[in-house]
PDB file of C-alpha atoms in Angstrom:
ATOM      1  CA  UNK A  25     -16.266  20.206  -1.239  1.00 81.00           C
ATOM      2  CA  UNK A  26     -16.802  18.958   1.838  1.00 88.00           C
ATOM      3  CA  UNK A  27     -14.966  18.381   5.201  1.00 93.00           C
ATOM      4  CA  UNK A  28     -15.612  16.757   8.584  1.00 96.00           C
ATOM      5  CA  UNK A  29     -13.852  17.262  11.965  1.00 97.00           C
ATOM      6  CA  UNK A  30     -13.585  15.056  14.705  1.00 97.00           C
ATOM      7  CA  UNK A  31     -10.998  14.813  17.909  1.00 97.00           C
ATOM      8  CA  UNK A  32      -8.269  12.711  17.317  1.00 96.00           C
ATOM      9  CA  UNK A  33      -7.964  10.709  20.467  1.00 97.00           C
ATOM     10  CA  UNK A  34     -10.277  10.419  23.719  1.00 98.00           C
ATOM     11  CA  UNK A  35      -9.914   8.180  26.761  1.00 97.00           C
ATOM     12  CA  UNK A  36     -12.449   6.831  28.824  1.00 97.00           C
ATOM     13  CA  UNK A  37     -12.962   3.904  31.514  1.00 97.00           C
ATOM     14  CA  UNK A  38     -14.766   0.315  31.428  1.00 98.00           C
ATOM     15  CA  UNK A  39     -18.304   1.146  32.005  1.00 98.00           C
ATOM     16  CA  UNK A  40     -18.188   4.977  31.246  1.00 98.00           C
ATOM     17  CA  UNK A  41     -20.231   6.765  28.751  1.00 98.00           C
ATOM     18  CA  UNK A  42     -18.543   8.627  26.047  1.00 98.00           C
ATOM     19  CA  UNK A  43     -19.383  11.462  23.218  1.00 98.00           C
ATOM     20  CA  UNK A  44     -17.347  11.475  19.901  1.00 98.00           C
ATOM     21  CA  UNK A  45     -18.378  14.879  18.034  1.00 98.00           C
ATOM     22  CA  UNK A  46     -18.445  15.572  14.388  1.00 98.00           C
ATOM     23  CA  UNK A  47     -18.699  19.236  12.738  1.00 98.00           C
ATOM     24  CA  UNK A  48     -18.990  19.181   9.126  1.00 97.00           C
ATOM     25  CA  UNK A  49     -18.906  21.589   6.314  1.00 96.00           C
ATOM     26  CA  UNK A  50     -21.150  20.907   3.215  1.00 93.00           C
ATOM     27  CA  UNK A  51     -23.181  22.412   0.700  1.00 89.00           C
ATOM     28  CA  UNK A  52     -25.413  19.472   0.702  1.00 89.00           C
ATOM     29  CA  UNK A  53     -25.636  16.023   1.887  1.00 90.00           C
ATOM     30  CA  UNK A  54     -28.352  13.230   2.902  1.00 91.00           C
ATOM     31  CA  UNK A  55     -27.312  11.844   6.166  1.00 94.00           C
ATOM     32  CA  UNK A  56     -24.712  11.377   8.321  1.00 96.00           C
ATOM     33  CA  UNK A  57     -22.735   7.839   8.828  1.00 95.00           C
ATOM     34  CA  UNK A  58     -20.623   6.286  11.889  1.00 96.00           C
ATOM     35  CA  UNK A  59     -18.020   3.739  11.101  1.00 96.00           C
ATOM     36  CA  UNK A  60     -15.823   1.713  13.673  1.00 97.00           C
ATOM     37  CA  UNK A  61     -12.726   0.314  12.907  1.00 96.00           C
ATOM     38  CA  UNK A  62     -10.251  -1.662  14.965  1.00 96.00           C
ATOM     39  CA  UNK A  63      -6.449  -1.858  14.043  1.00 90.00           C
ATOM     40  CA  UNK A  64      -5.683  -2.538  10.685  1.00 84.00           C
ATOM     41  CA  UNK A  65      -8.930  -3.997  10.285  1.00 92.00           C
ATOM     42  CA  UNK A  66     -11.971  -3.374   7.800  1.00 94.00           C
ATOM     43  CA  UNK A  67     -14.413  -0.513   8.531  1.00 95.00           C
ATOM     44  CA  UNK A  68     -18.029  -1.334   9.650  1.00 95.00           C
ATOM     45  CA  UNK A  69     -21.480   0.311   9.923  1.00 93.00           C
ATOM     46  CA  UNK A  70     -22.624   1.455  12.663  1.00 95.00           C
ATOM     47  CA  UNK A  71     -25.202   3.663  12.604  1.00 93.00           C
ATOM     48  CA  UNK A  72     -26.704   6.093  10.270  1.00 93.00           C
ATOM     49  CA  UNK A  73     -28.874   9.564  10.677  1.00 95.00           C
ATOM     50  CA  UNK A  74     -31.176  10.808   7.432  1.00 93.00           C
ATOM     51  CA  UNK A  75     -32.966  13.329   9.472  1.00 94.00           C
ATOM     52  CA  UNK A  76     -32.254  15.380  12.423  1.00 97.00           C
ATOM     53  CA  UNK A  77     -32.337  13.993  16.075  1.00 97.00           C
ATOM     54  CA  UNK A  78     -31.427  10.660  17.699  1.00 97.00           C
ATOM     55  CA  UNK A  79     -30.846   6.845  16.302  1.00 95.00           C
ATOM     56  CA  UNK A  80     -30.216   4.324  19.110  1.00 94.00           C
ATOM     57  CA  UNK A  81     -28.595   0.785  18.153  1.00 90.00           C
ATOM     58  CA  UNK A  82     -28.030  -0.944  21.311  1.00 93.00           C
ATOM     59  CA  UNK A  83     -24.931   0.976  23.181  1.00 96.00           C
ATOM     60  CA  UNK A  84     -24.708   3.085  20.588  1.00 96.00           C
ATOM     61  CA  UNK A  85     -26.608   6.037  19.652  1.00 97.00           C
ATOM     62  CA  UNK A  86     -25.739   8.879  16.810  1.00 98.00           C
ATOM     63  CA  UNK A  87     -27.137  11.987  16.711  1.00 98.00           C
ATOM     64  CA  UNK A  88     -27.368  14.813  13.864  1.00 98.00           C
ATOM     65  CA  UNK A  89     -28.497  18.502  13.999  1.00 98.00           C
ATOM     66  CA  UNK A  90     -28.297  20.130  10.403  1.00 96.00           C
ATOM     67  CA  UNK A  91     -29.367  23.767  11.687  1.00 96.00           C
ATOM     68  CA  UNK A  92     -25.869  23.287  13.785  1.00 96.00           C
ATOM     69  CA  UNK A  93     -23.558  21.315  11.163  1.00 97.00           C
ATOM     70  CA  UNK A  94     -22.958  18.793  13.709  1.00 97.00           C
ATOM     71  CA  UNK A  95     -23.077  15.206  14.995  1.00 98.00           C
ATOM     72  CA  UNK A  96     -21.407  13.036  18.049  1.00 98.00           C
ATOM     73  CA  UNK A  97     -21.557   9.152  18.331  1.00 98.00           C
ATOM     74  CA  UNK A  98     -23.013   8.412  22.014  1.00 98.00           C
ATOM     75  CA  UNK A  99     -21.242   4.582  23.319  1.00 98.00           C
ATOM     76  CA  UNK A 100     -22.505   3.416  26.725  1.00 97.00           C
ATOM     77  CA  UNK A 101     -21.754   1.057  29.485  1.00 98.00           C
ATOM     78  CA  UNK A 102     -17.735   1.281  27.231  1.00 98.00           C
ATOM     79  CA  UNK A 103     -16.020  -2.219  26.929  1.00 98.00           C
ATOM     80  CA  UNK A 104     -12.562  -2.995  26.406  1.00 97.00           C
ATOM     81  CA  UNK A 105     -13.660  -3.941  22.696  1.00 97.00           C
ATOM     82  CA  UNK A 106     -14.970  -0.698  22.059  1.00 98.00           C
ATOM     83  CA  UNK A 107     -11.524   0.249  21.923  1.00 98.00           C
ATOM     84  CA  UNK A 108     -10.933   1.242  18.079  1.00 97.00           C
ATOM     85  CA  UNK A 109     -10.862   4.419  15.794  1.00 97.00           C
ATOM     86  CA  UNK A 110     -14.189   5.641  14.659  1.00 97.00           C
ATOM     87  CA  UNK A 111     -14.942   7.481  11.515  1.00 97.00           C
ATOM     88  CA  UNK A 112     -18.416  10.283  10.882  1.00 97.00           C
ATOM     89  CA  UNK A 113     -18.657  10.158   7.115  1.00 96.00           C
ATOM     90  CA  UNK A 114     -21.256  12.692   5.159  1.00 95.00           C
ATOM     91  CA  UNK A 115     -23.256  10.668   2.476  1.00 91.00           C
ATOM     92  CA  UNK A 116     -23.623  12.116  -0.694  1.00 86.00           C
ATOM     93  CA  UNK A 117     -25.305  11.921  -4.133  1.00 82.00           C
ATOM     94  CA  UNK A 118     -22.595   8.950  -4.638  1.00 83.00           C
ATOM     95  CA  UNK A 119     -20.206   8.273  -2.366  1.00 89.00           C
ATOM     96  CA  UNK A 120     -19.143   9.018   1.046  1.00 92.00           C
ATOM     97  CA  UNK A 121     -16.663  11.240   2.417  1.00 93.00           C
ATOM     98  CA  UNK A 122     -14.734  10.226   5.857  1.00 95.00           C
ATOM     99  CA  UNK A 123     -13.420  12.542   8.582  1.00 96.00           C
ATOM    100  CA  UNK A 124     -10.181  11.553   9.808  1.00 96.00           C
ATOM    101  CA  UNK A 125     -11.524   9.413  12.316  1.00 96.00           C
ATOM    102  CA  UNK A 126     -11.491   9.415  16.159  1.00 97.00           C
ATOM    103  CA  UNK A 127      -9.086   6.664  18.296  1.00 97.00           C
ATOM    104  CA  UNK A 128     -10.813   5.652  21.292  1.00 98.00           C
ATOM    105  CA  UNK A 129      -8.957   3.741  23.883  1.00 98.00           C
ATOM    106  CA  UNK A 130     -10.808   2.494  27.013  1.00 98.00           C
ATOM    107  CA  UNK A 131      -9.016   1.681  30.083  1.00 97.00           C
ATOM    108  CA  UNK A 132      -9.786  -0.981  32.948  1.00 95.00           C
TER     109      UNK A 132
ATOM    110  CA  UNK B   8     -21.294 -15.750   3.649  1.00 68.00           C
ATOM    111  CA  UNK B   9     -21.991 -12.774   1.421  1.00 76.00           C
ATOM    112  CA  UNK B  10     -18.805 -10.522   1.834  1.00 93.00           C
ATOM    113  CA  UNK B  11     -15.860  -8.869   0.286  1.00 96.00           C
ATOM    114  CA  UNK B  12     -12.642 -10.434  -0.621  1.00 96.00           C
ATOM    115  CA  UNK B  13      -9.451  -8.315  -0.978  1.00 97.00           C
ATOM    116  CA  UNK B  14      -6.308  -9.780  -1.857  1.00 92.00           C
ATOM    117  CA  UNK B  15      -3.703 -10.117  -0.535  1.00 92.00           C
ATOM    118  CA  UNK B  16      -3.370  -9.170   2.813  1.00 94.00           C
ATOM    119  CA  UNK B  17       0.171  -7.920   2.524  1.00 95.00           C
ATOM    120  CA  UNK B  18       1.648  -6.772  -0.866  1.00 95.00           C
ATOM    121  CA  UNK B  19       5.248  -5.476  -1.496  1.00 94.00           C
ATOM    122  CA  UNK B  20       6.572  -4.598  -5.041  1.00 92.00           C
ATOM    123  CA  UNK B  21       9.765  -2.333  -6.134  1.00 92.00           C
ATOM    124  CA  UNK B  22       9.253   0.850  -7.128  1.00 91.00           C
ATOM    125  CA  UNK B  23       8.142   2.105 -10.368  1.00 90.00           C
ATOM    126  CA  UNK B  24       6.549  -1.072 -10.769  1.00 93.00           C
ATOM    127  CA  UNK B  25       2.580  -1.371 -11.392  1.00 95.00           C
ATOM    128  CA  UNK B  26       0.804  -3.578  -9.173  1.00 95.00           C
ATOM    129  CA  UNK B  27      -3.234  -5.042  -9.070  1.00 96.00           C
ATOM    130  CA  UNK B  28      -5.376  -5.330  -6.056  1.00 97.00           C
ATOM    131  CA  UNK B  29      -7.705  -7.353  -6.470  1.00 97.00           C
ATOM    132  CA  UNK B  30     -11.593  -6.710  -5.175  1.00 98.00           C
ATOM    133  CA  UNK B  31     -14.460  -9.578  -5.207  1.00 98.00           C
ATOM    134  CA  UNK B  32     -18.165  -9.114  -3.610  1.00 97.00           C
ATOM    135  CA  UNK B  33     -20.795 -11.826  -3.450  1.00 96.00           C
ATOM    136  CA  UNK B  34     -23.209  -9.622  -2.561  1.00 95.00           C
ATOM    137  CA  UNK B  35     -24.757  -8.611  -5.601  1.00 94.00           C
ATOM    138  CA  UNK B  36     -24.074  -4.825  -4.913  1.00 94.00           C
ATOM    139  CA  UNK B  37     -24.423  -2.546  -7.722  1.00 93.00           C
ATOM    140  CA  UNK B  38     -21.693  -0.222  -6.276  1.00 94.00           C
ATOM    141  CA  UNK B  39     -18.425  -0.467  -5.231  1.00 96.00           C
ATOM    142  CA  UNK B  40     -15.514   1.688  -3.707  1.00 97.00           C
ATOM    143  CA  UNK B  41     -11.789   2.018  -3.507  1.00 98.00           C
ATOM    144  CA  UNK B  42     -10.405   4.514  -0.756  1.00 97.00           C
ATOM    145  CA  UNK B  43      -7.016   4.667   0.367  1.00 97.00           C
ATOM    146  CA  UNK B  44      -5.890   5.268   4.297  1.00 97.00           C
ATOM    147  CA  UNK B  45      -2.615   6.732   5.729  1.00 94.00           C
ATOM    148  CA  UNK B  46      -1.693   7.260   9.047  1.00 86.00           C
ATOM    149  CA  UNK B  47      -3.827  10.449  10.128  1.00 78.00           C
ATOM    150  CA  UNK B  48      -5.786  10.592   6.654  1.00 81.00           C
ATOM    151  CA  UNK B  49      -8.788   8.992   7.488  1.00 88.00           C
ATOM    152  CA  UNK B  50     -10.208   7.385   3.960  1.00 94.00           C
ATOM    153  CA  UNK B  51      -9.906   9.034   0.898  1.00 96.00           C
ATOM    154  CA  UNK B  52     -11.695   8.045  -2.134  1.00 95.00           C
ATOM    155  CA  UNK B  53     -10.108   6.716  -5.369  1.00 98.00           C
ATOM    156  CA  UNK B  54     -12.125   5.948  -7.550  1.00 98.00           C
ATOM    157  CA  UNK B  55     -15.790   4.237  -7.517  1.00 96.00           C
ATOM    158  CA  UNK B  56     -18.222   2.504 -10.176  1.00 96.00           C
ATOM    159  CA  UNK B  57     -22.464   2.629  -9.338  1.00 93.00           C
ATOM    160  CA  UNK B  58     -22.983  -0.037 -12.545  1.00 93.00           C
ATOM    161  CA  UNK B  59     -20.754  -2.280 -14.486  1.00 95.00           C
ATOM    162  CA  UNK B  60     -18.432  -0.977 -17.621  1.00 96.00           C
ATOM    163  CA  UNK B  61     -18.991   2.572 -15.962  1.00 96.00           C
ATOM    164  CA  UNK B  62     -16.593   3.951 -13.294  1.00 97.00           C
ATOM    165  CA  UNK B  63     -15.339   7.769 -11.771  1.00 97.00           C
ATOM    166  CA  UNK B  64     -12.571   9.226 -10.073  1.00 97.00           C
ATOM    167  CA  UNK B  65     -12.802   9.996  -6.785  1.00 95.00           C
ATOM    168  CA  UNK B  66     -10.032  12.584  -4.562  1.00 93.00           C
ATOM    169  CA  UNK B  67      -7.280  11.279  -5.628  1.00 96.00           C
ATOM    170  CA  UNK B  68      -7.655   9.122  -8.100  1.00 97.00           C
ATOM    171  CA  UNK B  69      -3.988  10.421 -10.312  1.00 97.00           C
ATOM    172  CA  UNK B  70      -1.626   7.099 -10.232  1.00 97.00           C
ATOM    173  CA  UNK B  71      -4.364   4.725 -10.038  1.00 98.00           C
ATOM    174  CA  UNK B  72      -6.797   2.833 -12.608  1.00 98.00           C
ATOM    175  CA  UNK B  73      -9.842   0.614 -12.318  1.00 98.00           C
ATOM    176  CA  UNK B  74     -12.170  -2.165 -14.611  1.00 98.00           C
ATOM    177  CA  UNK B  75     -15.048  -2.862 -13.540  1.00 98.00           C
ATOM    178  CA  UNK B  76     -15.884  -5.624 -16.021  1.00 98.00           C
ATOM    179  CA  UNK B  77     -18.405  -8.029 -14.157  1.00 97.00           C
ATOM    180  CA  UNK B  78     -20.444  -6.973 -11.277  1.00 97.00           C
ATOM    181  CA  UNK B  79     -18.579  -8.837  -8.873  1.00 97.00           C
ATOM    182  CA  UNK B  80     -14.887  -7.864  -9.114  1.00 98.00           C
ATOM    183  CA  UNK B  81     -13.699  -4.138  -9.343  1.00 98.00           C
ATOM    184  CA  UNK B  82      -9.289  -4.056  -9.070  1.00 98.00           C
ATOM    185  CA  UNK B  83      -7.278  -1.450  -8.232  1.00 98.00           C
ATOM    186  CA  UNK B  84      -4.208  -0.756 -10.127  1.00 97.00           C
ATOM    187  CA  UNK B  85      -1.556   1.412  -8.723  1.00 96.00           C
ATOM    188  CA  UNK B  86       0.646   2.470 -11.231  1.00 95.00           C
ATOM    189  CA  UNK B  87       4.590   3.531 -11.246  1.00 91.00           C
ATOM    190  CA  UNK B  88       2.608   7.110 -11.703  1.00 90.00           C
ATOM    191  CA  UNK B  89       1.849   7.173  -8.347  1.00 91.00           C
ATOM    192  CA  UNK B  90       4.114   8.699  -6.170  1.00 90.00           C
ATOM    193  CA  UNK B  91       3.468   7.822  -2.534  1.00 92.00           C
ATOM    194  CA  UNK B  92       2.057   3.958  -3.488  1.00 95.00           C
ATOM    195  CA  UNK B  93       2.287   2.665   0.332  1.00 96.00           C
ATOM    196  CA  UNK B  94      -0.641   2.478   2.197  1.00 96.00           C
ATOM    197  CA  UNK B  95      -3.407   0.665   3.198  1.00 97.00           C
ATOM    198  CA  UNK B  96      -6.153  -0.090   0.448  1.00 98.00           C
ATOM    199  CA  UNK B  97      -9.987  -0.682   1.132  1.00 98.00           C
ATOM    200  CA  UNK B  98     -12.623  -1.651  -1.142  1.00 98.00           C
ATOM    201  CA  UNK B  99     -16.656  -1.543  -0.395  1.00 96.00           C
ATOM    202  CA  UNK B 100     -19.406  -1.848  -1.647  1.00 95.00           C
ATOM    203  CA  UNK B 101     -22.830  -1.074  -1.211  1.00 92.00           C
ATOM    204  CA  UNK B 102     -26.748  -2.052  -2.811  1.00 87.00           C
ATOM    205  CA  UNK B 103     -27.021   1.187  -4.503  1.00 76.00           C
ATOM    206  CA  UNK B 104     -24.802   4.392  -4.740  1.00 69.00           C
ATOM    207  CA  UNK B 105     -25.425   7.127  -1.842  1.00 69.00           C
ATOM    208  CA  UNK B 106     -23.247   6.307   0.418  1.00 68.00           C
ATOM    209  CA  UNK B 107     -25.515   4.195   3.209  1.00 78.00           C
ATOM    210  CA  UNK B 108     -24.475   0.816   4.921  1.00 84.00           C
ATOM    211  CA  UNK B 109     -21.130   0.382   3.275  1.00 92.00           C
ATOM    212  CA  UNK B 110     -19.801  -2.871   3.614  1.00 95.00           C
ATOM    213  CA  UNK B 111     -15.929  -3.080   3.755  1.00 96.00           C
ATOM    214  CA  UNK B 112     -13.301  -5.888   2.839  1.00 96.00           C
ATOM    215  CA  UNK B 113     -10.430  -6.628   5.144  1.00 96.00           C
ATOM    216  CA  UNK B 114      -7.892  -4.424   3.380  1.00 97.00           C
ATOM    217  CA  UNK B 115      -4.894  -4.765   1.553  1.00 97.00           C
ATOM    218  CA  UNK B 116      -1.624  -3.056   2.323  1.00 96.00           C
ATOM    219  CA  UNK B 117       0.699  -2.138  -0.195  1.00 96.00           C
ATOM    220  CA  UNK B 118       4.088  -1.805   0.363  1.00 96.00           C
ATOM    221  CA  UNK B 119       6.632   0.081  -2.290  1.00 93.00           C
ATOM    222  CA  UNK B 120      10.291  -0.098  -1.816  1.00 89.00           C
TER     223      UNK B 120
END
């Protein structure tokens, strides 16, 4: 099967950057996915990493290294709206699979 | 708009009594997606169909059923099998199977008392 961890919870400041890191266990997989959702709201794409190395989208960047099983979601110049729970998800043959997902909260 | 439609919102039903969530998508996705979250659980897949008349269990797919009848429309029956029925239902879809650039409807959560 597979499995994904990420923190639970991380705090950061208006304007900061911060790193939300994924390690993953999986005997195979094509990419790996960020999702953000904000309370009791729907999911939605943010960014998504096929091969190893860095994919910028604006304030967001995602990053994947297979040799190391890992990944972290990279949010800059943080805004009170960035405040939400975010979700690394491993893409496979069919489906995806979601870690538990990450709660952000930014702070004036 | 293309999107997904999930209704309704808020759904509350006695126990031991099925219930149908209902899924529609205007975006002419060949795939769609039910995945249940709790509190903690992140998503967790139920059950998902890559082409119409054709669908397969995901996780935890015990208590639950699916149609997937027309292209557009895939609903989610939770049945008096399932145990732990509250939660918070999402359905998504996506152009092909492969999980890439899901899109997600707004949710529905189910109540059981």
């Amino acid at each position: 099967g597979q499995s994904l961890e990420q923190p639970s919870e991380v705090t950061a400041v208006e304007g900061a950057i911060v790193q939300i890191n994924c390690t993953y266990q999986t005997s195979g997989f094509y990419g790996l996915s960020w999702y953000q959702q904000h309370d009791g709201g729907a999911p939605t794409f943010l960014s998504y990493n096929a091969l190893d190395g860095l994919e910028e989208t604006g304030r967001f960047s995602s990053f994947l290294s297979r040799s190391d099983s890992y990944g972290y979601l990279l949010l800059q110049e943080l805004q009170m709206k960035d405040s939400a729970s975010y979700f690394c998800a491993l893409s496979g043959y069919s489906t995806l699979t979601f870690g538990k997902g990450t709660m952000l909260l930014v702070s004036p | 708009d293309g999107g997904i439609t999930q209704s309704p919102k808020y759904l509350f039903r006695k126990e031991g009594q099925n219930v149908t969530l209902s899924c529609e998508q205007n975006l002419n996705h060949d795939a769609m997606y039910w995945y249940r979250q709790d509190p903690g659980q992140g998503l967790r897949l139920i059950y998902y169909s890559q082409i119409v008349n054709d669908f397969q269990k995901g996780d935890i797919a015990e208590g639950y059923s699916v149609s997937r009848e027309k292209k557009e429309s895939f609903p989610l029956t939770v049945t008096s099998a399932q145990k732990n029925p509250t939660a918070f239902y999402l359905c998504a879809s996506s152009i092909e199977g492969g999980g890439v650039g899901y899109t997600f409807g707004s949710g529905t959560r189910l109540t059981v008392v």
